[in-house]
JSON list of C-alpha atoms in Angstrom, two decimals:
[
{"chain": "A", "resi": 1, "resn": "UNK", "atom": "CA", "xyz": [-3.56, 18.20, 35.41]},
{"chain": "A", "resi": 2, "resn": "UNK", "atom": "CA", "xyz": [-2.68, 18.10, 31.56]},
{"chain": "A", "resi": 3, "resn": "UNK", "atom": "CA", "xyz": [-1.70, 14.66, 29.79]},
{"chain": "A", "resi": 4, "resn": "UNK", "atom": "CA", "xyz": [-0.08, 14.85, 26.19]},
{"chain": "A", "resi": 5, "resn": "UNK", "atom": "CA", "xyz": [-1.96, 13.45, 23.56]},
{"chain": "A", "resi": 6, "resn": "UNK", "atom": "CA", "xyz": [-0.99, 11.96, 20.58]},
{"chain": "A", "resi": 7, "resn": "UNK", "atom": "CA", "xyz": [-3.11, 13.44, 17.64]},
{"chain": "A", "resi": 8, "resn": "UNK", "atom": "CA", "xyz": [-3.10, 12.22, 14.21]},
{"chain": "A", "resi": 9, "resn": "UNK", "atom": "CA", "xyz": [-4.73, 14.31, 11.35]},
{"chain": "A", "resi": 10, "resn": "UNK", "atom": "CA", "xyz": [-5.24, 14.57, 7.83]},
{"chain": "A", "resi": 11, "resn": "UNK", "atom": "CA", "xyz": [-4.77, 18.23, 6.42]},
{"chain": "A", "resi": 12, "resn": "UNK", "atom": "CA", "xyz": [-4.25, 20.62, 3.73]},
{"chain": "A", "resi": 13, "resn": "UNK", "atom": "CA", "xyz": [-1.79, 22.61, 3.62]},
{"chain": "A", "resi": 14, "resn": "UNK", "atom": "CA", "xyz": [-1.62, 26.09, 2.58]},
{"chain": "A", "resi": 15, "resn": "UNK", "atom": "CA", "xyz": [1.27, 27.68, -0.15]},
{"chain": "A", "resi": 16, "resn": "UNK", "atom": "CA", "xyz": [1.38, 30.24, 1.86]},
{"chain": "A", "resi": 17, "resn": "UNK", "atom": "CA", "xyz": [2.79, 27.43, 4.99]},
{"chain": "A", "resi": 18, "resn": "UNK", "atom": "CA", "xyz": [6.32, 27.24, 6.55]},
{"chain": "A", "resi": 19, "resn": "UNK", "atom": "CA", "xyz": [5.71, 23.61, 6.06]},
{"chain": "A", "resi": 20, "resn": "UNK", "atom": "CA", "xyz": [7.71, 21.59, 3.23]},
{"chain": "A", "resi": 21, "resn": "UNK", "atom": "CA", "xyz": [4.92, 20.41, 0.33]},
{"chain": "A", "resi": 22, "resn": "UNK", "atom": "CA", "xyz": [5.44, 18.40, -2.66]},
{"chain": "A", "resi": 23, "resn": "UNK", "atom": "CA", "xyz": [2.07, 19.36, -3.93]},
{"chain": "A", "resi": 24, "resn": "UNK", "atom": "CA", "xyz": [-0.19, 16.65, -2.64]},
{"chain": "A", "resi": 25, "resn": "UNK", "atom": "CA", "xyz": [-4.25, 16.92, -1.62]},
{"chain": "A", "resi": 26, "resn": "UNK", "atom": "CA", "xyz": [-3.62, 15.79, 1.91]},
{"chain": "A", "resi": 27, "resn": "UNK", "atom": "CA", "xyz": [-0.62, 15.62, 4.46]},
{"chain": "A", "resi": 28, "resn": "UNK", "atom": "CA", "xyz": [-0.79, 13.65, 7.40]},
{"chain": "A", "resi": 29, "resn": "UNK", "atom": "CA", "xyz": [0.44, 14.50, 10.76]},
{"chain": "A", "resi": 30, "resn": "UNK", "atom": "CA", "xyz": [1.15, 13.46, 14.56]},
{"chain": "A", "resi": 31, "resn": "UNK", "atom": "CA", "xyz": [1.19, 16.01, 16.96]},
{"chain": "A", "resi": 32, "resn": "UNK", "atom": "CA", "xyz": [1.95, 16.30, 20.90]},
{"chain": "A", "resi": 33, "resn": "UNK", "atom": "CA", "xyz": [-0.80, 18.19, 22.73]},
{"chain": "A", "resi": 34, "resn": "UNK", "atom": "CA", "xyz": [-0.92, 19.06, 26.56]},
{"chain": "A", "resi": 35, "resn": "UNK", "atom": "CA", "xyz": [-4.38, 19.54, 27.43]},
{"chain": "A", "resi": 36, "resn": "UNK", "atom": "CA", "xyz": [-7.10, 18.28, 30.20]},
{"chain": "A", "resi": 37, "resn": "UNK", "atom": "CA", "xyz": [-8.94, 16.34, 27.61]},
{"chain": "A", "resi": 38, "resn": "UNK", "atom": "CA", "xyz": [-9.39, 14.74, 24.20]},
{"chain": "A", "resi": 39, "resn": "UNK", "atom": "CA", "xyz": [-11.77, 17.19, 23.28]},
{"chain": "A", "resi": 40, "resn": "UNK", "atom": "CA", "xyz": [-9.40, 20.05, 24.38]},
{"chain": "A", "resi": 41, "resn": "UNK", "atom": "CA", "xyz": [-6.01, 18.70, 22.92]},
{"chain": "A", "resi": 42, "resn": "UNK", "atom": "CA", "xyz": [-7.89, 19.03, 19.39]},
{"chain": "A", "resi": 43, "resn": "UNK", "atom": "CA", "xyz": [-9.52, 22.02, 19.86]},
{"chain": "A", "resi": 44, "resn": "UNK", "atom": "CA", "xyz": [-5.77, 23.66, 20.87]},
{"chain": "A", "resi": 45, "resn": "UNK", "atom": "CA", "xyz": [-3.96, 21.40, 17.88]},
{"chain": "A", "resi": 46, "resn": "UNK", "atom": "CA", "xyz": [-6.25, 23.21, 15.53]},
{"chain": "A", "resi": 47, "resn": "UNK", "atom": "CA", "xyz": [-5.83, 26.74, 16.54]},
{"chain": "A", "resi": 48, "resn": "UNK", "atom": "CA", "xyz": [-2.08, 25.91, 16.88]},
{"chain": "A", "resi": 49, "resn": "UNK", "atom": "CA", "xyz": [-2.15, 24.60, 12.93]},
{"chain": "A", "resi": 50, "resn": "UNK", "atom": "CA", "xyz": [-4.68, 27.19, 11.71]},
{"chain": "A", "resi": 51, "resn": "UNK", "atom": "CA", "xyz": [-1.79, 29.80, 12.87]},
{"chain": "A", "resi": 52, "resn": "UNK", "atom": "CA", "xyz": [0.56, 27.84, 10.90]},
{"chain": "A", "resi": 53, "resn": "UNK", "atom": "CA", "xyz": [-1.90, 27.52, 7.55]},
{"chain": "A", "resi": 54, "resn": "UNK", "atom": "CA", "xyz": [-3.23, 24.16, 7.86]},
{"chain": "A", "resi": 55, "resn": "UNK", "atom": "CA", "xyz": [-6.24, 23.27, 8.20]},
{"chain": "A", "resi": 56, "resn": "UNK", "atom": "CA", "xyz": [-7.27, 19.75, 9.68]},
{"chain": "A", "resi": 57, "resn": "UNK", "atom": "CA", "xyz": [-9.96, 17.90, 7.95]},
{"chain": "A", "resi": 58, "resn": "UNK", "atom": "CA", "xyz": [-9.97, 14.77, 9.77]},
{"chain": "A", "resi": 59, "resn": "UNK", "atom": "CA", "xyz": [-8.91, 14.09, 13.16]},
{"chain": "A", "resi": 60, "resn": "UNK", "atom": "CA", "xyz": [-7.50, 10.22, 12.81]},
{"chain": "A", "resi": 61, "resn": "UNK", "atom": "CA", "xyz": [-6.78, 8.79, 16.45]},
{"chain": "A", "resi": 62, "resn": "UNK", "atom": "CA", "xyz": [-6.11, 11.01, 19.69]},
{"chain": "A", "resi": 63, "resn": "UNK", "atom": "CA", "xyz": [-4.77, 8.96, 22.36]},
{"chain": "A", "resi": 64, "resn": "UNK", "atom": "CA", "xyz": [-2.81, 9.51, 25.57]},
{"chain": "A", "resi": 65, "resn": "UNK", "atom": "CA", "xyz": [0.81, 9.44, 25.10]},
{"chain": "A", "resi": 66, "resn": "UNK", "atom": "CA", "xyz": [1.30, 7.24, 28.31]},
{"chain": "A", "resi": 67, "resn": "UNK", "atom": "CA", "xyz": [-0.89, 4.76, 27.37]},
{"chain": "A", "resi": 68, "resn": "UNK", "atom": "CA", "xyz": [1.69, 4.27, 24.08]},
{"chain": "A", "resi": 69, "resn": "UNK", "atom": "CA", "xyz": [-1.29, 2.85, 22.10]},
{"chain": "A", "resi": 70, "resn": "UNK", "atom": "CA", "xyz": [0.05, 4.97, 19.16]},
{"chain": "A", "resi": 71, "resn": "UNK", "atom": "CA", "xyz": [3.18, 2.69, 18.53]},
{"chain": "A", "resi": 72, "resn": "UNK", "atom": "CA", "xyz": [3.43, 2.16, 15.42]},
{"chain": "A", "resi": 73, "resn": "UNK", "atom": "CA", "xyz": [5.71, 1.60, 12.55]},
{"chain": "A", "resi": 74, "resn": "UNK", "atom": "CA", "xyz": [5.80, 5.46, 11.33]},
{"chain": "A", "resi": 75, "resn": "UNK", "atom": "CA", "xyz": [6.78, 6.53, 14.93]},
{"chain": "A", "resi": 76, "resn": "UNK", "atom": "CA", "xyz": [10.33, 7.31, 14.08]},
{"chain": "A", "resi": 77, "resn": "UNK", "atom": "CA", "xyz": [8.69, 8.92, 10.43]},
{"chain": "A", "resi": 78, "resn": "UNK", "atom": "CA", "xyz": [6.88, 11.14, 12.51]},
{"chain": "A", "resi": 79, "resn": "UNK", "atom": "CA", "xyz": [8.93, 11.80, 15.82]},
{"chain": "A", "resi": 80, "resn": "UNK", "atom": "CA", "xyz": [6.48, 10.96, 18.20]},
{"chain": "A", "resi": 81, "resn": "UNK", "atom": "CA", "xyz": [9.19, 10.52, 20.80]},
{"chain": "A", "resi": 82, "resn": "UNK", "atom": "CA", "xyz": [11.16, 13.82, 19.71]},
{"chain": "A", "resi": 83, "resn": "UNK", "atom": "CA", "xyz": [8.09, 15.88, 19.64]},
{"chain": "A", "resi": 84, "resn": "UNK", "atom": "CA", "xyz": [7.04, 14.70, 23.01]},
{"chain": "A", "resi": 85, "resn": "UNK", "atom": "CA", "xyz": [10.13, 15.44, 24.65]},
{"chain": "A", "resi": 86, "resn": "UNK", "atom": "CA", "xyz": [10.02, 19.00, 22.87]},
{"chain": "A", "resi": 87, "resn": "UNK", "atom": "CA", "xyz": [6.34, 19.49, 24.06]},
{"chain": "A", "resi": 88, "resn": "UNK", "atom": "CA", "xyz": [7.02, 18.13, 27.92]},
{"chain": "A", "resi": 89, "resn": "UNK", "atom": "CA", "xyz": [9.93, 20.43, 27.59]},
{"chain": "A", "resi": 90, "resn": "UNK", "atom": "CA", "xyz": [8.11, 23.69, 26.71]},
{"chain": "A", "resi": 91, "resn": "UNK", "atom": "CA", "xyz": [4.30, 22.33, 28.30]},
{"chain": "A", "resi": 92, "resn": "UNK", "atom": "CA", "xyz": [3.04, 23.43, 24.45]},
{"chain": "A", "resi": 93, "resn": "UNK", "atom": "CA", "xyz": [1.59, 21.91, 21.39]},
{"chain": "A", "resi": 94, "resn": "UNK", "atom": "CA", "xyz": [4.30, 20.69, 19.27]},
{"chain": "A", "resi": 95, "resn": "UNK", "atom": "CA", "xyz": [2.68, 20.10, 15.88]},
{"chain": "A", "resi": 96, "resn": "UNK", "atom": "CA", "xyz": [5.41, 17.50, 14.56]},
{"chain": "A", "resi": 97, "resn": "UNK", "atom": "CA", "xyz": [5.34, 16.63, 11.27]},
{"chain": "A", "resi": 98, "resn": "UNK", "atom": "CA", "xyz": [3.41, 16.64, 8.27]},
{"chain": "A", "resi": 99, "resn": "UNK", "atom": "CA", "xyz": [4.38, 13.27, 5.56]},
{"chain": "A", "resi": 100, "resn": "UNK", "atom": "CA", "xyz": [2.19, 14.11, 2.14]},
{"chain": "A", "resi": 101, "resn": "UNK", "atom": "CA", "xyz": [0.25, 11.64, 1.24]},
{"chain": "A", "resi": 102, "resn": "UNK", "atom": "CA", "xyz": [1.84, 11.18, -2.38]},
{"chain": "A", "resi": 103, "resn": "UNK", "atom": "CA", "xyz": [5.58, 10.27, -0.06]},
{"chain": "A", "resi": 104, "resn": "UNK", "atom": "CA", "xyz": [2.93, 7.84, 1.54]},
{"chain": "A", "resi": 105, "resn": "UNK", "atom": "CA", "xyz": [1.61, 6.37, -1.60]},
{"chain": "A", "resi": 106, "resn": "UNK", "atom": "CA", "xyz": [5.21, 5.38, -2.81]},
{"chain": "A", "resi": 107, "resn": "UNK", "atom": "CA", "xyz": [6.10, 3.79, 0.19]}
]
């Protein structure tokens, strides 16, 4: 049985991405993964991204959505709970979104 998992990343993004940029090194994200394991929800998040033209340099946390150990203060920044509910809904990686880290810098 899958659980979702909560995974955090650093990235690049590609030009060539659907994804809004700003022009910054590195954009972090939190994405919703269904998958057995850890190990598997990253594996899938970065085949899901690479499709998309980012490419993950550092995998931050990955935790079990249940557990809600990822509450935090950027949840509604990031729509953990919105891109849960779309991944439950579909059983699929949702790969949520991206905040560069010059936005991050300013806040």
């Amino acid at each position: 049985m899958s659980k979702f998992w909560v995974v955090d990343t650093k990235s690049k993004i590609a030009p060539e991405s659907s994804y809004e940029q700003d022009g910054s090194e590195w954009y972090y994200g939190r994405s919703i993964v269904p998958a057995k394991s850890a190990e598997d929800a990253i594996d899938l998040l970065k085949m899901a991204l690479r499709d998309k033209h980012v490419e993950v340099d550092t995998i931050l946390a990955v935790v079990d959505y249940s557990h809600q150990s990822w509450e935090s203060d950027d949840d509604e920044l990031y729509e953990t709970v919105e891109s849960y509910e779309k991944s439950k809904a579909n059983n699929d990686v949702v790969t949520g979104v991206f905040v560069s880290g010059m936005y991050l810098e300013t806040e």
